[in-house]
GROMACS .gro file of C-alpha atoms in nm:
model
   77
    1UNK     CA    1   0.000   0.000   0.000
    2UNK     CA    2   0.245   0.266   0.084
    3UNK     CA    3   0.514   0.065  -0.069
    4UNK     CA    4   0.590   0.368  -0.332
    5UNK     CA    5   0.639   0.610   0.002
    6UNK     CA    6   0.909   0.375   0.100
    7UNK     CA    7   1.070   0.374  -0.178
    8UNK     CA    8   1.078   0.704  -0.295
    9UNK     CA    9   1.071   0.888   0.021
   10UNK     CA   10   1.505   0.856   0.093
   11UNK     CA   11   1.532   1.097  -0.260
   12UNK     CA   12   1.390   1.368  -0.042
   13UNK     CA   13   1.561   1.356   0.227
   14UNK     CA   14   1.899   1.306  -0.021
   15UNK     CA   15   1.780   1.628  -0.164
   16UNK     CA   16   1.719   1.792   0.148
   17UNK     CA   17   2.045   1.625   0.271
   18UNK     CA   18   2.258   1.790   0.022
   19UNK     CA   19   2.099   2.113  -0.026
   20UNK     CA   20   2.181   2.168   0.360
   21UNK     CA   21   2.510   2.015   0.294
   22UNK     CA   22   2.581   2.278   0.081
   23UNK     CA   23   2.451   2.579   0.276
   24UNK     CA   24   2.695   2.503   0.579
   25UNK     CA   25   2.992   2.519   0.346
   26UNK     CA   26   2.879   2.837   0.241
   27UNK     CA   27   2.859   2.968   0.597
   28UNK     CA   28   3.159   2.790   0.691
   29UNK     CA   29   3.364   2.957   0.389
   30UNK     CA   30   3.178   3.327   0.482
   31UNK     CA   31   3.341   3.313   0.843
   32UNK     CA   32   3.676   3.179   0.725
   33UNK     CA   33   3.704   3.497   0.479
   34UNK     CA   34   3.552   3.725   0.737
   35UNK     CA   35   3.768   3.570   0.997
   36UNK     CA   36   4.059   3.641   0.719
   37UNK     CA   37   4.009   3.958   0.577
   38UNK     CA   38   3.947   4.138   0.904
   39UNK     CA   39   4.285   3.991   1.087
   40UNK     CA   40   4.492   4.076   0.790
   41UNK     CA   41   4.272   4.463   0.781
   42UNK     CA   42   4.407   4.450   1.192
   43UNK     CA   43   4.771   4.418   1.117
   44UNK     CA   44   4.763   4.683   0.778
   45UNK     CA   45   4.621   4.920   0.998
   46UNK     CA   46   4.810   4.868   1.262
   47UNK     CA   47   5.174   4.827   1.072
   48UNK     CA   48   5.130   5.076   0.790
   49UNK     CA   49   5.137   5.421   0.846
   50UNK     CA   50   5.078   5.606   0.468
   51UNK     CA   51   4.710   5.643   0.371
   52UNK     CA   52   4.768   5.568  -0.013
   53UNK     CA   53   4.944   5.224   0.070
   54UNK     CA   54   4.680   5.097   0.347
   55UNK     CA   55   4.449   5.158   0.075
   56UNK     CA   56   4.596   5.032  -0.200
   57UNK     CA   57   4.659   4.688   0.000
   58UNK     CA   58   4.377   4.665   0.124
   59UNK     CA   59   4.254   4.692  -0.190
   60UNK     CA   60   4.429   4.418  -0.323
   61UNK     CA   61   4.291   4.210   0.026
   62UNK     CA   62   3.980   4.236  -0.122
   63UNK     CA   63   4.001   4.167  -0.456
   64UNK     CA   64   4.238   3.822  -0.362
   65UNK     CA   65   3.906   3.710  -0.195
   66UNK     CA   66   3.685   3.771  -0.523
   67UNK     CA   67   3.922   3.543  -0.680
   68UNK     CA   68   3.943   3.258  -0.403
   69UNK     CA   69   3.568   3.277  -0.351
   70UNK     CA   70   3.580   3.258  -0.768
   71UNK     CA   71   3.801   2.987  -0.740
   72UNK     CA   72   3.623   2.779  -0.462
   73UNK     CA   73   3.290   2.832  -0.660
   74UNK     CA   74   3.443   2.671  -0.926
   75UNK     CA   75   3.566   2.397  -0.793
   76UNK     CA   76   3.236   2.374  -0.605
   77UNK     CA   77   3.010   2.316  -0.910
   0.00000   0.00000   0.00000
């Protein structure tokens, strides 16, 4: 009688499995770069003195995490 529920009913918890799955790595990889960026922010401010240079690395901070995240996406999907 309910012998299709049975057998159908692991796909939705595979698909419900892996969609969470997938949404803790994405949290997981936001605090890592958070974590990241804002230590390495800590020591530019506190180690570098000109205006133009903090800016200009921390400039360069930022766009080396568009290209990890790009990277991680990648290898992701």
């Amino acid at each position: 009688m309910f012998f299709w529920f049975f057998r159908y009913s692991f796909l939705v918890f595979l698909i419900f499995s892996l969609i969470l799955d997938f949404e803790f790595f994405m949290v997981f990889l936001n605090f890592i770069f958070i974590h990241f960026f804002y230590g390495l922010q800590a020591i530019l401010k506190d180690y570098i003195h000109q205006i133009e240079i903090k800016f200009f690395l921390i400039f360069l901070i930022r766009l080396m995490f568009f290209f990890i995240l790009n990277i991680c996406i990648e290898l992701w999907l």
